[in-house]
PDB file of C-alpha atoms and ligand atoms in Angstrom:
ATOM      1  CA  MET A   1       3.306  -7.979 -14.593  1.00 29.00           C
ATOM      2  CA  ARG A   2       5.298  -7.403 -17.669  1.00 30.00           C
ATOM      3  CA  HIS A   3       4.093  -4.663 -20.112  1.00 31.00           C
ATOM      4  CA  ASP A   4       5.749  -6.799 -22.919  1.00 29.00           C
ATOM      5  CA  GLN A   5       4.601 -10.377 -22.300  1.00 29.00           C
ATOM      6  CA  ALA A   6       3.003 -12.010 -19.959  1.00 32.00           C
ATOM      7  CA  ALA A   7       2.236 -15.995 -19.811  1.00 29.00           C
ATOM      8  CA  GLY A   8      -0.480 -17.113 -22.210  1.00 31.00           C
ATOM      9  CA  GLY A   9       0.938 -14.944 -25.345  1.00 29.00           C
ATOM     10  CA  LEU A  10      -0.874 -11.771 -24.317  1.00 30.00           C
ATOM     11  CA  GLU A  11      -1.068  -8.182 -25.668  1.00 33.00           C
ATOM     12  CA  ILE A  12      -0.829  -6.176 -23.765  1.00 32.00           C
ATOM     13  CA  ALA A  13      -0.476  -1.899 -23.731  1.00 31.00           C
ATOM     14  CA  VAL A  14      -3.527  -1.109 -20.572  1.00 34.00           C
ATOM     15  CA  GLY A  15      -2.796   1.782 -18.256  1.00 63.00           C
ATOM     16  CA  THR A  16       0.809   1.846 -17.910  1.00 68.00           C
ATOM     17  CA  GLN A  17      -0.372   4.119 -14.448  1.00 70.00           C
ATOM     18  CA  ALA A  18      -2.508   1.840 -12.738  1.00 70.00           C
ATOM     19  CA  ALA A  19      -0.634  -1.321 -13.633  1.00 72.00           C
ATOM     20  CA  GLY A  20       2.592   0.472 -12.496  1.00 71.00           C
ATOM     21  CA  GLU A  21       0.687   0.469  -8.590  1.00 69.00           C
ATOM     22  CA  VAL A  22      -0.303  -2.876  -8.716  1.00 72.00           C
ATOM     23  CA  GLY A  23       1.354  -4.952  -5.302  1.00 71.00           C
ATOM     24  CA  THR A  24       4.854  -4.944  -5.571  1.00 73.00           C
ATOM     25  CA  PRO A  25       7.566  -4.865  -8.213  1.00 76.00           C
ATOM     26  CA  GLN A  26       8.429  -8.548  -7.418  1.00 73.00           C
ATOM     27  CA  ILE A  27       4.303  -9.672  -7.653  1.00 73.00           C
ATOM     28  CA  ARG A  28       4.355  -7.125 -11.219  1.00 75.00           C
ATOM     29  CA  ASN A  29       7.837  -9.618 -12.395  1.00 77.00           C
ATOM     30  CA  VAL A  30       6.235 -12.808 -11.717  1.00 72.00           C
ATOM     31  CA  GLY A  31       1.743 -11.670 -12.250  1.00 85.00           C
ATOM     32  CA  THR A  32       0.258 -11.981 -15.613  1.00 93.00           C
ATOM     33  CA  VAL A  33      -2.402  -9.834 -17.265  1.00 95.00           C
ATOM     34  CA  GLY A  34      -4.467 -12.807 -17.562  1.00 96.00           C
ATOM     35  CA  GLY A  35      -4.512 -13.759 -13.729  1.00 96.00           C
ATOM     36  CA  ASN A  36      -4.337 -10.227 -12.761  1.00 96.00           C
ATOM     37  CA  LEU A  37      -8.329  -9.751 -14.614  1.00 98.00           C
ATOM     38  CA  ASN A  38      -9.341 -12.721 -13.313  1.00 98.00           C
ATOM     39  CA  GLN A  39      -8.122 -12.687  -9.896  1.00 97.00           C
ATOM     40  CA  ARG A  40     -10.424 -13.660  -7.520  1.00 97.00           C
ATOM     41  CA  PRO A  41     -12.078 -12.089  -5.064  1.00 97.00           C
ATOM     42  CA  ARG A  42     -10.746 -10.661  -2.183  1.00 96.00           C
ATOM     43  CA  CYS A  43     -13.777 -10.565   0.296  1.00 98.00           C
ATOM     44  CA  TRP A  44     -12.299 -12.257   3.862  1.00 98.00           C
ATOM     45  CA  TYR A  45     -15.073 -14.298   3.833  1.00 98.00           C
ATOM     46  CA  PHE A  46     -14.758 -15.670   1.044  1.00 98.00           C
ATOM     47  CA  ARG A  47     -11.218 -16.676   1.312  1.00 98.00           C
ATOM     48  CA  ASN A  48     -11.899 -17.746   5.063  1.00 98.00           C
ATOM     49  CA  GLU A  49     -13.001 -21.276   4.242  1.00 96.00           C
ATOM     50  CA  GLU A  50     -15.239 -21.288   7.877  1.00 97.00           C
ATOM     51  CA  PHE A  51     -17.663 -18.643   6.094  1.00 98.00           C
ATOM     52  CA  PRO A  52     -19.769 -20.732   3.785  1.00 98.00           C
ATOM     53  CA  CYS A  53     -21.652 -17.597   2.220  1.00 98.00           C
ATOM     54  CA  LEU A  54     -23.336 -17.358  -1.235  1.00 98.00           C
ATOM     55  CA  LYS A  55     -20.474 -17.690  -3.247  1.00 98.00           C
ATOM     56  CA  LYS A  56     -19.448 -20.551  -1.856  1.00 97.00           C
ATOM     57  CA  GLY A  57     -22.905 -21.984  -2.832  1.00 97.00           C
ATOM     58  CA  GLY A  58     -24.058 -21.221   1.511  1.00 98.00           C
ATOM     59  CA  SER A  59     -27.099 -19.648   2.607  1.00 97.00           C
ATOM     60  CA  ARG A  60     -25.911 -15.779   3.615  1.00 97.00           C
ATOM     61  CA  CYS A  61     -23.908 -13.353   2.334  1.00 98.00           C
ATOM     62  CA  PHE A  62     -21.831 -12.210   5.559  1.00 98.00           C
ATOM     63  CA  ALA A  63     -20.637  -8.887   5.000  1.00 98.00           C
ATOM     64  CA  VAL A  64     -23.978  -7.693   4.577  1.00 98.00           C
ATOM     65  CA  ASP A  65     -24.211  -7.804   8.888  1.00 97.00           C
ATOM     66  CA  GLY A  66     -19.806  -8.086   9.453  1.00 98.00           C
ATOM     67  CA  GLU A  67     -17.143  -6.638   8.179  1.00 98.00           C
ATOM     68  CA  ASN A  68     -17.962  -4.704   4.597  1.00 98.00           C
ATOM     69  CA  GLN A  69     -15.350  -1.401   5.735  1.00 97.00           C
ATOM     70  CA  TYR A  70     -13.604  -2.535   2.002  1.00 97.00           C
ATOM     71  CA  HIS A  71     -16.894  -3.731   0.227  1.00 98.00           C
ATOM     72  CA  ALA A  72     -18.942  -2.417  -2.412  1.00 98.00           C
ATOM     73  CA  ILE A  73     -21.004   0.855  -2.474  1.00 98.00           C
ATOM     74  CA  PHE A  74     -22.672   0.611  -5.632  1.00 98.00           C
ATOM     75  CA  GLY A  75     -24.819  -3.080  -7.544  1.00 97.00           C
ATOM     76  CA  ASP A  76     -26.979  -3.972  -4.772  1.00 91.00           C
ATOM     77  CA  GLY A  77     -25.722  -7.455  -3.846  1.00 92.00           C
ATOM     78  CA  PRO A  78     -26.582 -10.310  -3.245  1.00 97.00           C
ATOM     79  CA  CYS A  79     -22.847 -10.640  -2.903  1.00 98.00           C
ATOM     80  CA  HIS A  80     -21.107  -7.187  -2.182  1.00 98.00           C
ATOM     81  CA  ILE A  81     -17.551  -7.639  -3.187  1.00 98.00           C
ATOM     82  CA  VAL A  82     -15.346  -4.970  -5.192  1.00 98.00           C
ATOM     83  CA  HIS A  83     -13.710  -6.443  -8.193  1.00 98.00           C
ATOM     84  CA  PRO A  84      -9.920  -6.830  -7.070  1.00 97.00           C
ATOM     85  CA  SER A  85      -8.402  -5.911 -10.681  1.00 97.00           C
ATOM     86  CA  SER A  86      -6.398  -2.927 -11.444  1.00 95.00           C
ATOM     87  CA  LEU A  87      -6.331  -3.087 -15.106  1.00 96.00           C
ATOM     88  CA  ALA A  88     -10.340  -4.861 -15.738  1.00 98.00           C
ATOM     89  CA  VAL A  89     -11.215  -0.365 -14.549  1.00 98.00           C
ATOM     90  CA  PRO A  90      -8.433   1.440 -17.139  1.00 97.00           C
ATOM     91  CA  SER A  91      -9.987  -1.603 -20.144  1.00 97.00           C
ATOM     92  CA  ILE A  92     -12.711  -0.647 -20.159  1.00 98.00           C
ATOM     93  CA  ALA A  93     -11.581   3.381 -19.849  1.00 97.00           C
ATOM     94  CA  LEU A  94      -9.717   2.632 -23.026  1.00 96.00           C
ATOM     95  CA  ASN A  95     -12.229   0.883 -24.743  1.00 96.00           C
ATOM     96  CA  ALA A  96     -10.336  -3.011 -24.890  1.00 97.00           C
ATOM     97  CA  ARG A  97     -11.577  -6.358 -26.078  1.00 98.00           C
ATOM     98  CA  PHE A  98     -10.893  -9.119 -24.669  1.00 98.00           C
ATOM     99  CA  ARG A  99      -9.878 -12.588 -27.020  1.00 98.00           C
ATOM    100  CA  VAL A 100     -10.956 -15.315 -25.345  1.00 98.00           C
ATOM    101  CA  ALA A 101      -9.816 -19.685 -26.348  1.00 98.00           C
ATOM    102  CA  GLY A 102     -11.555 -22.482 -25.702  1.00 97.00           C
ATOM    103  CA  PRO A 103     -13.263 -25.475 -26.804  1.00 96.00           C
ATOM    104  CA  ARG A 104     -15.594 -24.135 -29.473  1.00 94.00           C
ATOM    105  CA  GLY A 105     -12.774 -21.710 -30.776  1.00 97.00           C
ATOM    106  CA  GLU A 106     -12.114 -18.533 -30.420  1.00 97.00           C
ATOM    107  CA  ARG A 107     -14.420 -15.312 -29.536  1.00 97.00           C
ATOM    108  CA  GLU A 108     -13.558 -11.500 -28.691  1.00 98.00           C
ATOM    109  CA  VAL A 109     -16.021  -9.963 -25.765  1.00 98.00           C
ATOM    110  CA  ALA A 110     -15.768  -6.103 -24.851  1.00 98.00           C
ATOM    111  CA  ALA A 111     -14.096  -5.820 -21.929  1.00 98.00           C
ATOM    112  CA  GLY A 112     -17.244  -3.732 -20.692  1.00 98.00           C
ATOM    113  CA  ASP A 113     -19.207  -6.790 -20.887  1.00 98.00           C
ATOM    114  CA  TYR A 114     -16.928  -8.971 -19.879  1.00 98.00           C
ATOM    115  CA  PHE A 115     -17.039  -9.064 -15.809  1.00 98.00           C
ATOM    116  CA  LEU A 116     -20.331 -10.364 -14.424  1.00 98.00           C
ATOM    117  CA  MET A 117     -22.689  -9.110 -11.990  1.00 98.00           C
ATOM    118  CA  PRO A 118     -23.122 -11.690  -9.069  1.00 98.00           C
ATOM    119  CA  ASP A 119     -26.943 -12.157 -10.236  1.00 97.00           C
ATOM    120  CA  ARG A 120     -26.163 -13.316 -13.565  1.00 97.00           C
ATOM    121  CA  ASN A 121     -22.456 -15.154 -12.614  1.00 97.00           C
ATOM    122  CA  LEU A 122     -22.348 -15.918  -8.606  1.00 97.00           C
ATOM    123  CA  PHE A 123     -19.915 -18.285  -8.478  1.00 97.00           C
ATOM    124  CA  GLY A 124     -17.578 -16.358 -11.119  1.00 97.00           C
ATOM    125  CA  GLU A 125     -16.879 -12.964 -12.196  1.00 98.00           C
ATOM    126  CA  THR A 126     -16.635 -13.176 -15.909  1.00 98.00           C
ATOM    127  CA  VAL A 127     -18.068 -14.641 -19.113  1.00 98.00           C
ATOM    128  CA  LEU A 128     -15.588 -16.827 -19.054  1.00 98.00           C
ATOM    129  CA  GLU A 129     -16.789 -20.871 -19.707  1.00 95.00           C
ATOM    130  CA  PRO A 130     -15.279 -23.524 -18.335  1.00 93.00           C
ATOM    131  CA  ASN A 131     -12.373 -24.362 -20.405  1.00 95.00           C
ATOM    132  CA  GLU A 132     -11.939 -20.848 -21.801  1.00 97.00           C
ATOM    133  CA  LEU A 133      -9.082 -18.541 -21.208  1.00 97.00           C
ATOM    134  CA  LEU A 134      -8.508 -15.377 -21.302  1.00 98.00           C
ATOM    135  CA  THR A 135      -5.783 -15.265 -24.279  1.00 97.00           C
ATOM    136  CA  HIS A 136      -5.347 -11.796 -25.562  1.00 97.00           C
ATOM    137  CA  VAL A 137      -5.788  -7.782 -24.558  1.00 97.00           C
ATOM    138  CA  ILE A 138      -6.423  -5.597 -27.245  1.00 97.00           C
ATOM    139  CA  VAL A 139      -5.779  -1.751 -27.069  1.00 95.00           C
ATOM    140  CA  PRO A 140      -7.452   0.715 -29.567  1.00 93.00           C
ATOM    141  CA  ALA A 141      -4.996   3.076 -30.467  1.00 87.00           C
ATOM    142  CA  PRO A 142      -5.438   6.103 -28.539  1.00 79.00           C
ATOM    143  CA  GLY A 143      -5.721   9.331 -31.169  1.00 81.00           C
ATOM    144  CA  ALA A 144      -5.666  11.965 -29.707  1.00 80.00           C
ATOM    145  CA  ALA A 145      -7.503  10.426 -26.340  1.00 88.00           C
ATOM    146  CA  ARG A 146      -6.604  11.452 -23.169  1.00 94.00           C
ATOM    147  CA  ASN A 147      -6.526   8.599 -20.043  1.00 95.00           C
ATOM    148  CA  ALA A 148      -5.535   8.571 -16.675  1.00 96.00           C
ATOM    149  CA  THR A 149      -6.281   6.582 -13.418  1.00 96.00           C
ATOM    150  CA  TYR A 150      -6.070   8.048 -10.160  1.00 96.00           C
ATOM    151  CA  GLU A 151      -5.806   5.696  -7.284  1.00 95.00           C
ATOM    152  CA  VAL A 152      -6.917   6.381  -3.494  1.00 95.00           C
ATOM    153  CA  ARG A 153      -4.761   3.468  -0.916  1.00 90.00           C
ATOM    154  CA  PHE A 154      -4.383   3.535   3.047  1.00 85.00           C
ATOM    155  CA  LYS A 155      -0.344   2.767   2.005  1.00 76.00           C
ATOM    156  CA  GLN A 156       1.697   2.842  -0.894  1.00 71.00           C
ATOM    157  CA  SER A 157       3.459  -0.574  -0.574  1.00 71.00           C
ATOM    158  CA  HIS A 158       1.307  -3.482  -1.628  1.00 75.00           C
ATOM    159  CA  ASP A 159      -2.253  -2.534  -0.608  1.00 82.00           C
ATOM    160  CA  TRP A 160      -4.624  -2.822  -3.274  1.00 89.00           C
ATOM    161  CA  PRO A 161      -6.862   0.042  -3.621  1.00 94.00           C
ATOM    162  CA  ILE A 162      -9.977   1.660  -1.437  1.00 96.00           C
ATOM    163  CA  ALA A 163     -10.666   3.235  -5.137  1.00 97.00           C
ATOM    164  CA  PHE A 164     -10.092   4.769  -7.888  1.00 97.00           C
ATOM    165  CA  ALA A 165     -10.978   5.805 -11.313  1.00 98.00           C
ATOM    166  CA  SER A 166      -9.686   5.243 -14.963  1.00 98.00           C
ATOM    167  CA  VAL A 167     -10.879   7.889 -17.510  1.00 97.00           C
ATOM    168  CA  ALA A 168     -10.271   9.101 -21.352  1.00 97.00           C
ATOM    169  CA  LEU A 169     -11.554  11.885 -23.050  1.00 96.00           C
ATOM    170  CA  GLN A 170     -12.035  13.027 -26.744  1.00 94.00           C
ATOM    171  CA  MET A 171     -10.365  16.444 -26.335  1.00 91.00           C
ATOM    172  CA  GLN A 172     -11.981  18.905 -28.640  1.00 89.00           C
ATOM    173  CA  GLY A 173      -9.623  21.989 -27.678  1.00 85.00           C
ATOM    174  CA  GLY A 174     -10.548  22.393 -24.288  1.00 85.00           C
ATOM    175  CA  THR A 175     -14.026  20.793 -24.312  1.00 93.00           C
ATOM    176  CA  VAL A 176     -14.679  18.089 -23.600  1.00 95.00           C
ATOM    177  CA  ALA A 177     -16.442  15.916 -27.141  1.00 95.00           C
ATOM    178  CA  GLU A 178     -17.105  12.516 -25.906  1.00 96.00           C
ATOM    179  CA  ALA A 179     -15.643  10.896 -21.938  1.00 97.00           C
ATOM    180  CA  ARG A 180     -15.030   7.447 -20.602  1.00 97.00           C
ATOM    181  CA  VAL A 181     -15.357   7.099 -16.643  1.00 98.00           C
ATOM    182  CA  VAL A 182     -15.039   4.267 -14.474  1.00 98.00           C
ATOM    183  CA  LEU A 183     -14.269   3.952 -11.602  1.00 98.00           C
ATOM    184  CA  GLY A 184     -13.229   1.005  -9.463  1.00 98.00           C
ATOM    185  CA  ALA A 185     -13.123  -0.969  -6.293  1.00 98.00           C
ATOM    186  CA  VAL A 186     -16.478  -0.158  -5.686  1.00 98.00           C
ATOM    187  CA  ALA A 187     -18.100  -2.778  -7.019  1.00 98.00           C
ATOM    188  CA  PRO A 188     -18.690  -6.561  -8.105  1.00 98.00           C
ATOM    189  CA  ILE A 189     -17.538  -4.911 -11.249  1.00 98.00           C
ATOM    190  CA  PRO A 190     -15.459  -2.400 -12.983  1.00 98.00           C
ATOM    191  CA  TRP A 191     -17.727  -0.091 -12.171  1.00 98.00           C
ATOM    192  CA  ARG A 192     -18.795   2.913 -15.257  1.00 98.00           C
ATOM    193  CA  SER A 193     -20.591   5.865 -15.193  1.00 98.00           C
ATOM    194  CA  PRO A 194     -23.256   7.178 -17.899  1.00 98.00           C
ATOM    195  CA  ALA A 195     -24.599   9.742 -15.169  1.00 98.00           C
ATOM    196  CA  ALA A 196     -20.875  11.390 -15.054  1.00 98.00           C
ATOM    197  CA  GLU A 197     -20.107  11.075 -19.465  1.00 98.00           C
ATOM    198  CA  ALA A 198     -22.782  12.776 -19.964  1.00 98.00           C
ATOM    199  CA  VAL A 199     -22.163  15.696 -17.622  1.00 98.00           C
ATOM    200  CA  LEU A 200     -18.628  16.125 -19.323  1.00 98.00           C
ATOM    201  CA  LYS A 201     -20.349  15.938 -22.832  1.00 98.00           C
ATOM    202  CA  GLY A 202     -19.404  19.031 -24.927  1.00 97.00           C
ATOM    203  CA  GLN A 203     -18.718  21.207 -22.029  1.00 97.00           C
ATOM    204  CA  THR A 204     -15.012  23.156 -21.349  1.00 95.00           C
ATOM    205  CA  MET A 205     -13.342  21.324 -19.244  1.00 94.00           C
ATOM    206  CA  SER A 206     -12.752  22.353 -15.488  1.00 95.00           C
ATOM    207  CA  ASP A 207     -12.466  21.968 -11.601  1.00 96.00           C
ATOM    208  CA  ALA A 208     -15.772  22.474 -11.590  1.00 97.00           C
ATOM    209  CA  LEU A 209     -16.672  20.674 -14.255  1.00 97.00           C
ATOM    210  CA  ALA A 210     -15.051  17.601 -12.812  1.00 97.00           C
ATOM    211  CA  VAL A 211     -16.172  17.881  -9.596  1.00 98.00           C
ATOM    212  CA  LYS A 212     -19.837  17.826 -11.190  1.00 98.00           C
ATOM    213  CA  ALA A 213     -18.317  14.608 -12.778  1.00 98.00           C
ATOM    214  CA  ALA A 214     -17.069  13.524  -9.280  1.00 98.00           C
ATOM    215  CA  GLU A 215     -20.502  14.310  -7.890  1.00 98.00           C
ATOM    216  CA  ALA A 216     -22.698  12.583 -10.398  1.00 98.00           C
ATOM    217  CA  ALA A 217     -20.647   9.175 -10.976  1.00 98.00           C
ATOM    218  CA  LEU A 218     -20.751   8.843  -6.459  1.00 98.00           C
ATOM    219  CA  ALA A 219     -25.427  10.518  -6.912  1.00 98.00           C
ATOM    220  CA  ASP A 220     -26.835   7.042  -6.289  1.00 97.00           C
ATOM    221  CA  ALA A 221     -23.654   5.185  -4.227  1.00 98.00           C
ATOM    222  CA  SER A 222     -25.234   2.839  -2.219  1.00 98.00           C
ATOM    223  CA  PRO A 223     -23.113   2.457   0.809  1.00 98.00           C
ATOM    224  CA  MET A 224     -22.700  -0.318   3.259  1.00 98.00           C
ATOM    225  CA  SER A 225     -22.904  -0.099   7.592  1.00 98.00           C
ATOM    226  CA  HIS A 226     -18.810   0.435   7.231  1.00 98.00           C
ATOM    227  CA  ASN A 227     -17.875   1.993   4.100  1.00 98.00           C
ATOM    228  CA  ALA A 228     -20.192   5.573   3.601  1.00 98.00           C
ATOM    229  CA  TYR A 229     -15.702   6.672   4.127  1.00 98.00           C
ATOM    230  CA  LYS A 230     -15.613   4.873   0.189  1.00 98.00           C
ATOM    231  CA  VAL A 231     -18.104   7.496  -1.292  1.00 98.00           C
ATOM    232  CA  GLN A 232     -15.634  10.860  -0.600  1.00 98.00           C
ATOM    233  CA  VAL A 233     -12.533   8.522  -1.788  1.00 98.00           C
ATOM    234  CA  ALA A 234     -14.169   7.838  -4.656  1.00 98.00           C
ATOM    235  CA  ARG A 235     -15.463  11.117  -5.577  1.00 98.00           C
ATOM    236  CA  THR A 236     -12.378  12.542  -5.536  1.00 98.00           C
ATOM    237  CA  ALA A 237     -10.678   9.555  -7.333  1.00 98.00           C
ATOM    238  CA  VAL A 238     -12.524  11.398 -10.582  1.00 98.00           C
ATOM    239  CA  LYS A 239     -12.016  14.529  -9.779  1.00 98.00           C
ATOM    240  CA  ARG A 240      -8.761  14.161  -9.862  1.00 97.00           C
ATOM    241  CA  ALA A 241      -8.266  11.599 -12.760  1.00 97.00           C
ATOM    242  CA  LEU A 242     -10.288  13.511 -14.762  1.00 97.00           C
ATOM    243  CA  LEU A 243      -8.326  17.166 -13.971  1.00 96.00           C
ATOM    244  CA  GLN A 244      -4.864  14.909 -14.676  1.00 95.00           C
ATOM    245  CA  ALA A 245      -6.181  13.518 -17.969  1.00 95.00           C
ATOM    246  CA  ALA A 246      -7.475  16.755 -19.207  1.00 92.00           C
ATOM    247  CA  ALA A 247      -3.603  18.519 -18.211  1.00 89.00           C
ATOM    248  CA  ALA A 248      -2.444  15.233 -20.762  1.00 83.00           C
ATOM    249  CA  THR A 249      -0.867  15.764 -23.751  1.00 67.00           C
ATOM    250  CA  ALA A 250      -2.477  14.262 -26.249  1.00 60.00           C
TER     251      ALA A 250
HETATM  252  C1  FAD B   1       0.112  -8.485  -2.271  1.00 74.71           C
HETATM  253  C2  FAD B   1      -0.591  -8.409  -2.760  1.00 74.71           C
HETATM  254  C3  FAD B   1      -0.873  -7.157  -3.449  1.00 74.71           C
HETATM  255  C4  FAD B   1      -2.045  -7.131  -4.318  1.00 74.71           C
HETATM  256  N1  FAD B   1      -2.303  -6.251  -5.484  1.00 74.71           N
HETATM  257  C5  FAD B   1      -2.953  -5.497  -6.892  1.00 74.71           C
HETATM  258  C6  FAD B   1      -3.143  -4.315  -6.703  1.00 74.71           C
HETATM  259  O1  FAD B   1      -3.387  -3.631  -6.225  1.00 74.71           O
HETATM  260  N2  FAD B   1      -3.830  -4.668  -7.821  1.00 74.71           N
HETATM  261  C7  FAD B   1      -4.259  -5.620  -9.068  1.00 74.71           C
HETATM  262  O2  FAD B   1      -4.687  -5.656  -9.946  1.00 74.71           O
HETATM  263  N3  FAD B   1      -3.891  -6.840  -8.282  1.00 74.71           N
HETATM  264  C8  FAD B   1      -3.022  -6.683  -7.410  1.00 74.71           C
HETATM  265  N4  FAD B   1      -2.134  -7.908  -6.759  1.00 74.71           N
HETATM  266  C9  FAD B   1      -2.748  -9.613  -7.679  1.00 74.71           C
HETATM  267  C10 FAD B   1      -1.636  -9.382  -8.457  1.00 74.71           C
HETATM  268  O3  FAD B   1      -1.141  -8.017  -8.740  1.00 74.71           O
HETATM  269  C11 FAD B   1      -2.085 -10.572  -9.723  1.00 74.71           C
HETATM  270  O4  FAD B   1      -2.853 -10.354 -10.664  1.00 74.71           O
HETATM  271  C12 FAD B   1      -2.439 -11.410  -8.616  1.00 74.71           C
HETATM  272  O5  FAD B   1      -1.634 -12.313  -7.794  1.00 74.71           O
HETATM  273  C13 FAD B   1      -2.657 -12.736  -9.479  1.00 74.71           C
HETATM  274  O6  FAD B   1      -1.967 -13.706 -10.424  1.00 74.71           O
HETATM  275  P1  FAD B   1      -1.125 -14.686 -11.635  1.00 74.71           P
HETATM  276  O7  FAD B   1      -0.636 -13.639 -12.423  1.00 74.71           O
HETATM  277  O8  FAD B   1      -0.706 -15.623 -11.043  1.00 74.71           O
HETATM  278  O9  FAD B   1      -2.537 -15.184 -11.600  1.00 74.71           O
HETATM  279  P2  FAD B   1      -2.810 -16.681 -11.246  1.00 74.71           P
HETATM  280  O10 FAD B   1      -2.760 -16.689  -9.632  1.00 74.71           O
HETATM  281  O11 FAD B   1      -2.717 -17.213 -11.791  1.00 74.71           O
HETATM  282  O12 FAD B   1      -4.421 -16.408 -11.720  1.00 74.71           O
HETATM  283  C14 FAD B   1      -5.397 -16.018 -10.533  1.00 74.71           C
HETATM  284  C15 FAD B   1      -7.319 -16.684 -11.610  1.00 74.71           C
HETATM  285  O13 FAD B   1      -6.619 -16.434 -12.873  1.00 74.71           O
HETATM  286  C16 FAD B   1      -6.532 -17.396 -13.519  1.00 74.71           C
HETATM  287  N5  FAD B   1      -6.117 -16.757 -14.835  1.00 74.71           N
HETATM  288  C17 FAD B   1      -5.115 -17.083 -14.902  1.00 74.71           C
HETATM  289  N6  FAD B   1      -4.964 -16.645 -16.168  1.00 74.71           N
HETATM  290  C18 FAD B   1      -5.584 -16.643 -16.876  1.00 74.71           C
HETATM  291  C19 FAD B   1      -6.229 -16.738 -18.210  1.00 74.71           C
HETATM  292  N7  FAD B   1      -4.860 -16.366 -18.939  1.00 74.71           N
HETATM  293  N8  FAD B   1      -7.006 -16.810 -18.484  1.00 74.71           N
HETATM  294  C20 FAD B   1      -8.248 -17.158 -17.744  1.00 74.71           C
HETATM  295  N9  FAD B   1      -8.263 -17.455 -16.361  1.00 74.71           N
HETATM  296  C21 FAD B   1      -7.019 -16.657 -15.656  1.00 74.71           C
HETATM  297  C22 FAD B   1      -6.519 -18.453 -12.471  1.00 74.71           C
HETATM  298  O14 FAD B   1      -7.016 -19.483 -12.703  1.00 74.71           O
HETATM  299  C23 FAD B   1      -6.806 -17.875 -10.761  1.00 74.71           C
HETATM  300  O15 FAD B   1      -8.533 -17.922 -10.562  1.00 74.71           O
HETATM  301  C24 FAD B   1      -2.255  -8.495  -5.399  1.00 74.71           C
HETATM  302  C25 FAD B   1      -1.408  -9.608  -4.961  1.00 74.71           C
HETATM  303  C26 FAD B   1      -0.757  -9.441  -3.936  1.00 74.71           C
HETATM  304  C27 FAD B   1      -0.461 -10.756  -3.335  1.00 74.71           C
HETATM  305  S1  SF4 B   2     -19.482 -10.745  -0.838  1.00 74.71           S
HETATM  306 FE1  SF4 B   2     -19.197 -11.981  -2.044  1.00 74.71          FE
HETATM  307  S2  SF4 B   2     -17.897 -13.276  -0.937  1.00 74.71           S
HETATM  308 FE2  SF4 B   2     -18.085 -11.499   0.208  1.00 74.71          FE
HETATM  309  S3  SF4 B   2     -19.501 -12.704   2.426  1.00 74.71           S
HETATM  310 FE3  SF4 B   2     -20.529 -11.690   0.390  1.00 74.71          FE
HETATM  311  S4  SF4 B   2     -21.287 -13.531  -0.387  1.00 74.71           S
HETATM  312 FE4  SF4 B   2     -19.627 -13.574  -0.501  1.00 74.71          FE
END
């Protein structure tokens, strides 16, 4: 993942913390931001040709009664993938916009509207129409906002995260004026938490407030048979991202 350029002329300035964790240095050197944001799901049933699952036009989701330890804890299906992109999550926390080019010209889409749940696009994961490409990622200047991404992985080498969180805080002194809280690897799309944002707004940042916001972020989680452990992992990621962001220099 190069920060100065990428195939397709992408302008890049998103989440250096998240980008620095993607894959390995070799992968980051050849991977593109466009490829990262548009990468297909990691679900092992989806990737294995012997499983004709819903997302491939079949009649069932094999993860429901199967090996679902890395699958979604939000979203209620019918497909239970987690979105694989580490860059998608900070893009939404940072309120980025994506420029798309296709046969009918260019259009811009808010990062938060780019990724679609399976009930809106079962066979893809985004708003891209056939023959459209993502060409630019446009990130607003951060101003006084502080942000952080906190990821939890089984090992530090080349794993995708088990769960992670990206947050952006507009601070007025020690008080949170506005917050954007987005969770990753927990749902088919980056999962924004209005509940956590409401807990934070207008409050003085503290360990206790970060815990309360993290609890709100996971309150509606609905784990599958083998992934309840992800709820606490994600809760911890939210709390630590918030505390890191609040401590960051604006
Ligand atoms: C071992 C390993 C570990 C990894 N760990 C992580 C991780 O932790 N986090 C993470 O986020 N990623 C991870 N990745 C994914 C990696 O970072 C790349 O994003 C991914 O491999 C895609 O690479 P690429 O840029 O070559 O895209 P490609 O493989 O070329 O493309 C991927 C998909 O996106 C489509 N596409 C590519 N560019 C565009 C565009 N501009 N517009 C529209 N569609 C496009 C392609 O058609 C294809 O379907 C990992 C990969 C490996 C192999
Ligand atoms: S989670 Fe989605 S991709 Fe995986 S088996 Fe179920 S329908 Fe297929």
